[in-house]
Coordinates of C-alpha atoms and ligand atoms in Angstrom, one line a residue:
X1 CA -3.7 -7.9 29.1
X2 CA -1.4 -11.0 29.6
X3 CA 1.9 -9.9 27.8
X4 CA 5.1 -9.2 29.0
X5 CA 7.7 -7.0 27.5
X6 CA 9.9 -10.6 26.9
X7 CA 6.7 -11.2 24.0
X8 CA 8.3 -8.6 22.1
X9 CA 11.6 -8.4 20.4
X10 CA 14.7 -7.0 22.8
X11 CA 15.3 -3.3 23.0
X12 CA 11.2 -2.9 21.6
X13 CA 9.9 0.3 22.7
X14 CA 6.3 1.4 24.6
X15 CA 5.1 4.9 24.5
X16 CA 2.0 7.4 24.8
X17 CA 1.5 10.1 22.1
X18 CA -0.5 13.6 22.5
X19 CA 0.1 16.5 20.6
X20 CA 0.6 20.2 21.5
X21 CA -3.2 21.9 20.4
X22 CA -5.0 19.0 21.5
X23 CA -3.5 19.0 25.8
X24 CA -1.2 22.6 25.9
X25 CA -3.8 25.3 26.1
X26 CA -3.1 27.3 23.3
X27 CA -3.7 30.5 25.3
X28 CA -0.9 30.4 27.8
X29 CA 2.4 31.6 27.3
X30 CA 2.2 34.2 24.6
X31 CA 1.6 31.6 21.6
X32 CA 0.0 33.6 18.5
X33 CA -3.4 32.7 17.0
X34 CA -3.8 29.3 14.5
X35 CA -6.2 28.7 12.0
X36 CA -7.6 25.7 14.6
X37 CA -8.8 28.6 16.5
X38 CA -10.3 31.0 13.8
X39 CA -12.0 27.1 12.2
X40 CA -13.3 26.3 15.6
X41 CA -14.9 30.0 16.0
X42 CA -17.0 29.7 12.7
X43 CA -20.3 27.8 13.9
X44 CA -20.8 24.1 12.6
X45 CA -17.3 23.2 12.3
X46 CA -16.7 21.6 15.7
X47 CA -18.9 20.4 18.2
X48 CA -20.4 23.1 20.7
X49 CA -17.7 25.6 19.2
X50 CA -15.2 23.8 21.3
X51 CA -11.6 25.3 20.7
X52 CA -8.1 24.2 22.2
X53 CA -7.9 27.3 24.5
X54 CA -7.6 25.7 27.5
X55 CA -7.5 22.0 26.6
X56 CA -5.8 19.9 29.5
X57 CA -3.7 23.0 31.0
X58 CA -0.8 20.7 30.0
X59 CA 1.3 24.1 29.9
X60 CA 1.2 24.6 33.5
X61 CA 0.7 20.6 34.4
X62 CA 3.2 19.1 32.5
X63 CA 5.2 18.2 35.5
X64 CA 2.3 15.8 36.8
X65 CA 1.6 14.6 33.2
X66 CA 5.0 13.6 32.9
X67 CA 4.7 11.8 35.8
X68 CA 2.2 9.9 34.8
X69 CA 4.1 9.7 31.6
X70 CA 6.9 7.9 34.2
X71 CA 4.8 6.2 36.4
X72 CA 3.0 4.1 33.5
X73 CA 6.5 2.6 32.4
X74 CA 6.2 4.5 29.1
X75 CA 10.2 4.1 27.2
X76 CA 9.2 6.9 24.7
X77 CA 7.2 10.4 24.9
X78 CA 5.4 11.6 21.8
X79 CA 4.9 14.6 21.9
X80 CA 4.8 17.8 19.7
X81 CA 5.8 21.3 19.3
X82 CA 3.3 24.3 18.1
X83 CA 4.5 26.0 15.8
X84 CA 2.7 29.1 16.8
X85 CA 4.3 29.0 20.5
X86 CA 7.5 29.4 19.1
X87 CA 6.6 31.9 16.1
X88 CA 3.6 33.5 16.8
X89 CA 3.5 34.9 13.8
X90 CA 4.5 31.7 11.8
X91 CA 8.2 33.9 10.9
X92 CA 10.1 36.5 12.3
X93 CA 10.4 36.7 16.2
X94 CA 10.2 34.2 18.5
X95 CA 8.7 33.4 21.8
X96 CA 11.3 33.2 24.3
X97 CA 8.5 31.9 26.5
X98 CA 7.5 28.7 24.1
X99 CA 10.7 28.2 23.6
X100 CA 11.5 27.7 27.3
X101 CA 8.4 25.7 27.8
X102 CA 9.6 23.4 25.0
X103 CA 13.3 23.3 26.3
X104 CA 11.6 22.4 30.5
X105 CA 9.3 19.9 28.5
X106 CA 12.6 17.7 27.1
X107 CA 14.2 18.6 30.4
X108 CA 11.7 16.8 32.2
X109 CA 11.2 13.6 30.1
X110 CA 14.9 13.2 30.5
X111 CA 15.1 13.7 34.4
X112 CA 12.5 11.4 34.2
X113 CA 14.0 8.7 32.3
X114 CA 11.4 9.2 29.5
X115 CA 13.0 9.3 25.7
X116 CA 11.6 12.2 24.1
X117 CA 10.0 12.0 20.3
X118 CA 9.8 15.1 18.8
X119 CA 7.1 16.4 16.1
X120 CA 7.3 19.3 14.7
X121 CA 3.8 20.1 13.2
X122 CA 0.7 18.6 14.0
X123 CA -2.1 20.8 12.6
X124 CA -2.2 24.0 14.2
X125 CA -0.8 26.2 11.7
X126 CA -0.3 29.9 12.4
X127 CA -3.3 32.4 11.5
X128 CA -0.7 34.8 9.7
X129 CA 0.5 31.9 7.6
X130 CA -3.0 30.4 6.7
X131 CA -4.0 33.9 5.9
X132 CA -1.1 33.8 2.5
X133 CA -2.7 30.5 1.9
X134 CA -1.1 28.3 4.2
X135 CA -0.4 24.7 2.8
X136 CA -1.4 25.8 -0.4
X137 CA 1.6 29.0 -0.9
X138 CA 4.7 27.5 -2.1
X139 CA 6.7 29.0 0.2
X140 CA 5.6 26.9 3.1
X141 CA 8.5 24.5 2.9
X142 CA 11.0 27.8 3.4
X143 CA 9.1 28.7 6.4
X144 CA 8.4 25.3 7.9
X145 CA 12.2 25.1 7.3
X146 CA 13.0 28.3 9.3
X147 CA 10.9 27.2 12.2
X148 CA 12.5 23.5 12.3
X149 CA 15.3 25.7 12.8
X150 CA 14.3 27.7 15.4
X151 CA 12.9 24.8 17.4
X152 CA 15.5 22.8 17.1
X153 CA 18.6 25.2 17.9
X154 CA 17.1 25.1 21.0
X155 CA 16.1 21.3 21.6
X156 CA 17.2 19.2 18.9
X157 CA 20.5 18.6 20.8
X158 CA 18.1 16.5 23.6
X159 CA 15.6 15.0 21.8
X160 CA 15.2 11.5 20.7
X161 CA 13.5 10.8 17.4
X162 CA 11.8 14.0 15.7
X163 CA 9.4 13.4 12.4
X164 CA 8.0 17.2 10.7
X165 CA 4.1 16.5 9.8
X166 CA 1.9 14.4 12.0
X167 CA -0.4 12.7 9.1
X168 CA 0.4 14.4 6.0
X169 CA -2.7 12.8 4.9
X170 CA -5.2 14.6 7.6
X171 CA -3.2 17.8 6.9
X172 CA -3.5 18.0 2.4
X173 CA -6.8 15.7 2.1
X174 CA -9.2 16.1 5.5
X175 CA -8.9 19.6 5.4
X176 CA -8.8 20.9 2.1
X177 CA -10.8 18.2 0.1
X178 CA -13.6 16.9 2.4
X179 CA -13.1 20.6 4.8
X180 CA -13.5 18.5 7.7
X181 CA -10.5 20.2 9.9
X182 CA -8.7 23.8 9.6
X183 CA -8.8 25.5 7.3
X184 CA -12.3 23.7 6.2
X185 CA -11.4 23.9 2.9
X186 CA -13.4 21.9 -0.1
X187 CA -11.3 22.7 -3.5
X188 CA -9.0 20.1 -5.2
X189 CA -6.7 22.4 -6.0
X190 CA -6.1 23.4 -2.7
X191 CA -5.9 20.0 -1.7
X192 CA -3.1 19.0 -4.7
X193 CA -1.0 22.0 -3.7
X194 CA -1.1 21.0 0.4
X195 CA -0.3 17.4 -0.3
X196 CA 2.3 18.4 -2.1
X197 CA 3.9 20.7 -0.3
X198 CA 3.5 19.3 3.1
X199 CA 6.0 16.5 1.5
X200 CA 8.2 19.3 0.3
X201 CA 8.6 20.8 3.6
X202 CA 9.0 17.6 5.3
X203 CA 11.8 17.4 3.2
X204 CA 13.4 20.8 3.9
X205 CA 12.7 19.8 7.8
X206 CA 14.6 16.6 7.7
X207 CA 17.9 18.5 5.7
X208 CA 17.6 21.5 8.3
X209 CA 17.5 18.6 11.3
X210 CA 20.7 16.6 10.0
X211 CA 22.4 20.1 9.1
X212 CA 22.0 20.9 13.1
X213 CA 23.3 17.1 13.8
X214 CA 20.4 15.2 14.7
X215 CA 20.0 11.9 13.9
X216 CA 16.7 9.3 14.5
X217 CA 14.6 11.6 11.9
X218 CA 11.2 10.1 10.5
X219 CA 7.9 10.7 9.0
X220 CA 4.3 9.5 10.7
X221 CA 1.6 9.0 7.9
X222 CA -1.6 7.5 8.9
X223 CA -3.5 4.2 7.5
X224 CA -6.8 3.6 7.0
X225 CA -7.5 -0.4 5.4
X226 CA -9.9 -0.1 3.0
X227 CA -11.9 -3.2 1.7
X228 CA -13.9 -3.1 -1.5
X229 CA -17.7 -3.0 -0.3
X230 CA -18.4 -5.6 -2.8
X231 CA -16.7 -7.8 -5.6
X232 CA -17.9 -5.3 -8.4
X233 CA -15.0 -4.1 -9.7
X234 CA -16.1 -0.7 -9.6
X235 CA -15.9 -1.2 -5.9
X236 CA -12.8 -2.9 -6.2
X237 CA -11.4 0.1 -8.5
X238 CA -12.7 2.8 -6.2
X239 CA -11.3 0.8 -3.1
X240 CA -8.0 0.7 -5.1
X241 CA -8.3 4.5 -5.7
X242 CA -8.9 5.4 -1.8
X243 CA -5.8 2.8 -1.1
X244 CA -3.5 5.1 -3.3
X245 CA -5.1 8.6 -2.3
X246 CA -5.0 8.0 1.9
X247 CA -2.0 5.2 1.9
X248 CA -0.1 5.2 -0.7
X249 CA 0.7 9.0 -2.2
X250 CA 2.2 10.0 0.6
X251 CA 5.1 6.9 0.9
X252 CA 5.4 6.8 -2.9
X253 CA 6.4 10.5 -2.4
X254 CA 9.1 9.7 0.3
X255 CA 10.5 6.1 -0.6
X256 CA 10.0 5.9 -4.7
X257 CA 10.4 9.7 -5.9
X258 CA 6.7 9.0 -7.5
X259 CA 3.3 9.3 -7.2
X260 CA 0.2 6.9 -7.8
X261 CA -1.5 7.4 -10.8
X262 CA -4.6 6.7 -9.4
X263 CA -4.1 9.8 -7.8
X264 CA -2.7 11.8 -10.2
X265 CA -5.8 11.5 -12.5
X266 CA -7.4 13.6 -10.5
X267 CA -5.0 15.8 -8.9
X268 CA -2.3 15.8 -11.7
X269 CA -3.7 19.2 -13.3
X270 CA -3.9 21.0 -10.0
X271 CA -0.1 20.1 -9.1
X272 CA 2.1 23.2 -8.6
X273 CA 4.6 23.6 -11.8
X274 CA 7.8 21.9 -11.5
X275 CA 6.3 19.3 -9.3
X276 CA 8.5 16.6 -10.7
X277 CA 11.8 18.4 -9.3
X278 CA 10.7 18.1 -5.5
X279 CA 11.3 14.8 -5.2
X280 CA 15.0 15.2 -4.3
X281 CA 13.8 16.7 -1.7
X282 CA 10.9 14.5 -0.5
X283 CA 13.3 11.4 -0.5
X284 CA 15.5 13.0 1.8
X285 CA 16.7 9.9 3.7
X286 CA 15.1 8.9 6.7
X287 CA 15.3 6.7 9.9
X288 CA 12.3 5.0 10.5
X289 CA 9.0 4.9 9.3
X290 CA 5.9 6.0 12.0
X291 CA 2.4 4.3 11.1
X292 CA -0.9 5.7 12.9
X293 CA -3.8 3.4 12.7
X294 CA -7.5 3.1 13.7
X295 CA -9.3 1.9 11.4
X296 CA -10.3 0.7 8.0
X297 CA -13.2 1.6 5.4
X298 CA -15.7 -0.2 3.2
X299 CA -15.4 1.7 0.3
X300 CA -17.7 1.6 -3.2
X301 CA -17.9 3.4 -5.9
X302 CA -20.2 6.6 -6.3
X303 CA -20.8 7.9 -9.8
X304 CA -20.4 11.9 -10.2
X305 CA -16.8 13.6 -10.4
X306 CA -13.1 12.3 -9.6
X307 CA -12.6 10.3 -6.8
X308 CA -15.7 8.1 -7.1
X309 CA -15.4 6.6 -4.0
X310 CA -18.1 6.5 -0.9
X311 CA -17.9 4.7 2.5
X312 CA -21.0 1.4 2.9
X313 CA -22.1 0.6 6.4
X314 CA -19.6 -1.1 8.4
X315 CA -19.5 -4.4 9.6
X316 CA -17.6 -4.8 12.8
X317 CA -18.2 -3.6 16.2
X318 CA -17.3 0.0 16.3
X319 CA -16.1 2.8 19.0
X320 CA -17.1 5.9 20.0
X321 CA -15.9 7.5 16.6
X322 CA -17.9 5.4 15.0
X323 CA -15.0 3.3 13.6
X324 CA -15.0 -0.3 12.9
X325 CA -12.5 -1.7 14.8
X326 CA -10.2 -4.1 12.8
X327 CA -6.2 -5.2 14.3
X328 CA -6.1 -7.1 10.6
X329 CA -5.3 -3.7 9.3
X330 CA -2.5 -3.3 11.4
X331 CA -0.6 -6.1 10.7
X332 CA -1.1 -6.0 7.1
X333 CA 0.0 -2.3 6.7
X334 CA 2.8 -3.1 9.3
X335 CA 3.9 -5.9 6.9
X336 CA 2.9 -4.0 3.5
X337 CA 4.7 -0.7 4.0
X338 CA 7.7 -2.6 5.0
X339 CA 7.8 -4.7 2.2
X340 CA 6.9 -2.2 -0.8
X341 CA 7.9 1.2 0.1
X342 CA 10.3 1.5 3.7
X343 CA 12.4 -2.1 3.8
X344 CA 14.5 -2.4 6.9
X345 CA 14.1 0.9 8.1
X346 CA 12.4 0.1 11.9
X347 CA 8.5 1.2 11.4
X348 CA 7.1 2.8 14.9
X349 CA 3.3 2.0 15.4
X350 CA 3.4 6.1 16.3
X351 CA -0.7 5.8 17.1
X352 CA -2.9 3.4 18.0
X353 CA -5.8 3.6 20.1
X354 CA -9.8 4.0 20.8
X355 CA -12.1 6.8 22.1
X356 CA -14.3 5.5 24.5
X357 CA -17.5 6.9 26.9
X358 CA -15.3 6.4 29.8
X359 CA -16.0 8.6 33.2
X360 CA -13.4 8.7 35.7
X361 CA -14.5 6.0 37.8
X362 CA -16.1 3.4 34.8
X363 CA -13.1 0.7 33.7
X364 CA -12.6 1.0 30.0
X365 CA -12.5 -2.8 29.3
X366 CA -13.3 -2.1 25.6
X367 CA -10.0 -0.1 25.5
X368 CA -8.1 -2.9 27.4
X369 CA -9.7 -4.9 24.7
X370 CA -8.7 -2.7 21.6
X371 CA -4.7 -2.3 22.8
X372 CA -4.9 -6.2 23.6
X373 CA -6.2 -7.2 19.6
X374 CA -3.7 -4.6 18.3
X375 CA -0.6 -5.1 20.2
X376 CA -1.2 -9.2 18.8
X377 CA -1.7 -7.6 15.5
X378 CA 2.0 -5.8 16.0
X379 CA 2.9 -9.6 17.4
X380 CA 1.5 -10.9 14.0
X381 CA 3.5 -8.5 12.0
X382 CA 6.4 -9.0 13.8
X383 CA 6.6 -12.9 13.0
X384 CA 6.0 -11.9 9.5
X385 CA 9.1 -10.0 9.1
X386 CA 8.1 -6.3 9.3
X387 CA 10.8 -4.9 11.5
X388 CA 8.7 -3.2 14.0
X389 CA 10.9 -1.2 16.9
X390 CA 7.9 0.6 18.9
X391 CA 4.5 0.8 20.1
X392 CA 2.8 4.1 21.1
X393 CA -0.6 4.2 22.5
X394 CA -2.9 7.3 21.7
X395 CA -3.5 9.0 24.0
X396 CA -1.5 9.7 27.3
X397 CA -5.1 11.8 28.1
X398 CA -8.6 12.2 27.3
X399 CA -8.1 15.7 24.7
X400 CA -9.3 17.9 22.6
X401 CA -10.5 15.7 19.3
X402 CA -10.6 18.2 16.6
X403 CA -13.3 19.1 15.2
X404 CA -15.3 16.7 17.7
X405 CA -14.7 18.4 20.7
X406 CA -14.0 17.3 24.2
X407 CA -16.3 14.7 24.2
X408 CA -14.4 11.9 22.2
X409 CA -12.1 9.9 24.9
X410 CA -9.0 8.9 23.9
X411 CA -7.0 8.7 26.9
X412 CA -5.8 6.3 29.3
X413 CA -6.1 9.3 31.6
X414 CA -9.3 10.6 31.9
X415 CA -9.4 14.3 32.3
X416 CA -12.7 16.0 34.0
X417 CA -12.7 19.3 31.6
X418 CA -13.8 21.2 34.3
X419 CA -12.0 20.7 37.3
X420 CA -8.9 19.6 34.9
X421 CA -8.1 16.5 37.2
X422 CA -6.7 13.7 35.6
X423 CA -7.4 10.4 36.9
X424 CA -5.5 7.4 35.6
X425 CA -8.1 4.6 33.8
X426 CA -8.2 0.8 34.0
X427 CA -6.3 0.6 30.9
X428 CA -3.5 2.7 32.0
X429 CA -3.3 0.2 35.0
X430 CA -3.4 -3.0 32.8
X431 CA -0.4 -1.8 30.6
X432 CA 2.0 -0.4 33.4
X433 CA 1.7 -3.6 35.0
X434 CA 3.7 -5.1 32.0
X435 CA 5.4 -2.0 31.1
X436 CA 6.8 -1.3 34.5
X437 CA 8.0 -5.1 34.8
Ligands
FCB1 C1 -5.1 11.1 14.7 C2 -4.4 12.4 15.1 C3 -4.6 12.6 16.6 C4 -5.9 12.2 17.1 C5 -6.2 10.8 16.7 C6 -7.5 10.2 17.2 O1 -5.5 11.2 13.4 O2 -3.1 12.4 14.8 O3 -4.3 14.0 16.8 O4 -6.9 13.1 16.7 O5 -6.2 10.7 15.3

């Protein structure tokens, strides 16, 4: 990995992401039961039944990972709050106990010279909340509002960026149209309602945050490219349509007041009433713009009902998910988002990363190789005009990967699940080099 920081513009930022379910373990510390946990109990959903119990023991480690956090040169923590540490119920009391974890956690990056970056939700939604519904009741946004509260009387006043819903896409679309994560849901009414009102209450979040002070607020939606499988235009249309439901929705909601109506053909009649009036609170304004990306689709068209699309066999060398890996994608959302939906607003590469077969003593070259490809994607972009302000790699450590399990390594820590030692990769060594510099 031959860069330097000097290849990027002054004042860019490098980071590592991880979020609270996937490292904490979720049964330290008094935190109340989330649907991840009640979706990971019901056999078939994840693989060997694996739940984030115990995870990475980042609750009682989280001096040593932020050390490593330190050590690797890293500007910027990502990390994120659970909802149900702090509300175990979802509303009412809190957990004085979260709540000092949280406030130690910000302590810590700070001591340690580490900025921290704040999310507020990133899937684990409390069981007594998903039991009215969850995502689907309409007064989600009051309660996500209320616990953005909570949270951040006690650490917005230290924190350094804070965005409300990791992937708005994964949270309305991956798990209530294709059931794929909590609550495994497969109805497209449930789906219209959660993509809907996860924007609502990232709206209510981002006017609770500025009403308490805080400034740097953003949102993180993930990208997936997706090329037409073929020139047919049915493929092209139903590439078109996957475009609009995974990339575009969810920025037309917070930077044009509107909504694709590629997407709205189907999802129109399921829309809560009175849809239109949300947008003033959708379009709250925000700070920057956080980008996740992986990968990108062949997509063609399947006939039967409403969205007529289907994936064709990829064509590029692929990772251990089983995605094609493809930096193109990068740059051109980097440049695309910027140029049709956030303008100058700085865009944060908030994840970007491969799982990989890695043991604790293998080097991960093909991870090495991944970053290297990407970060010249961000390069690419950069030269192009998208004003991009930050780089964070996922993951800090090998995690709990939804509804694959344990066994799908993201980190550039590798963490041996049983004796919970963490032992920095080759790729971890091959960016601190130039991050520490
Ligand atoms: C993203 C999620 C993150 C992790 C990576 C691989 O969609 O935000 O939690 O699962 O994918």
């Amino acid at each position: 990995m031959d860069f330097t920081r000097r290849d990027f513009p002054e004042g860019f930022l490098f980071g590592v992401a991880t979020s609270s379910y996937q490292i904490e373990g979720h049964r330290f510390g008094g935190a109340g039961p989330t649907h991840w946990d009640s979706f990971a109990a019901t056999p078939g959903n994840v693989v060997r039944a694996e739940d984030g119990a115990t995870a990475c023991d980042h609750y009682h480690r989280w001096a040593e990972d932020l050390d490593l956090v330190r050590d690797l040169g890293a500007d910027v923590y990502r990390f994120s709050t659970s909802w149900a540490r702090v509300l175990p119920e979802g509303t009412g009391q809190p957990n004085a106990e979260g709540l000092d974890f949280y406030d130690r956690l910000v302590d810590g990056m700070l001591a340690r010279g580490v900025k921290p970056a704040a999310t507020l939700y990133h899937w684990e939604l409390p069981q007594a909340l998903a039991d009215k519904g969850g995502w689907r009741n309409a007064d989600m946004p009051d309660w996500f509002a209320d616990y953005t509260e909570v949270i951040m009387r006690r650490i917005g006043d230290r924190v350094w960026s804070a965005a409300p819903i990791n992937e708005p896409w994964c949270v309305g679309w991956l798990s209530h149209f294709e059931g794929v994560h909590a609550p495994g849901l497969r109805d497209i009414r449930a789906t219209a309602r959660a993509m809907h009102h996860v924007l609502v209450s990232h709206g209510r979040a981002i006017e609770v945050m500025r009403s308490l002070g805080m400034s740097n607020l953003g949102a993180v939606c993930n990208f997936e490219w997706a090329t037409p499988a073929s020139d047919a235009p049915e493929d092209v249309a139903a590439a078109t349509r996957y475009d609009a439901i995974y990339n575009r929705f969810f920025l037309g909601g917070l930077f044009k007041g509107a909504y694709p109506a590629e997407v709205l053909e189907g999802l129109g009649p399921h829309l809560p009433t009175g849809w239109q009036d949300d947008f003033a609170t959708i379009r709250a304004p925000l700070d920057w713009l956080g980008v996740n990306y992986y990968t990108r689709k062949l997509v063609r068209h399947v006939d039967g009902p409403w969205p007529h699309t289907g994936e064709a066999p990829t064509r590029l060398p692929l990772t251990q998910m089983g995605w094609e890996i493809y930096p193109d994608g990068l740059r051109d959302f980097l440049i695309r988002n910027a140029r049709e939906y956030s303008g100058d607003l700085p865009i944060f590469v908030t994840e970007n990363g491969m799982a990989n077969p890695d043991t604790h003593n293998t080097p991960d070259g093909p991870r090495i190789d991944y970053l290297t490809s990407h970060l010249r994607a961000v390069q690419e972009a950069i030269a192009a005009g998208a004003p991009v302000a930050g780089y964070y790699v996922w993951s800090l450590m090998d995690n709990y990967e939804w509804s694959l399990g344990y066994e799908k390594r993201f980190g550039l820590v590798h963490v041996d699940f049983d004796s919970l030692a963490r032992t920095p990769k080759a790729s971890y060594q091959a960016l601190a080099r130039w991050w520490r510099a």
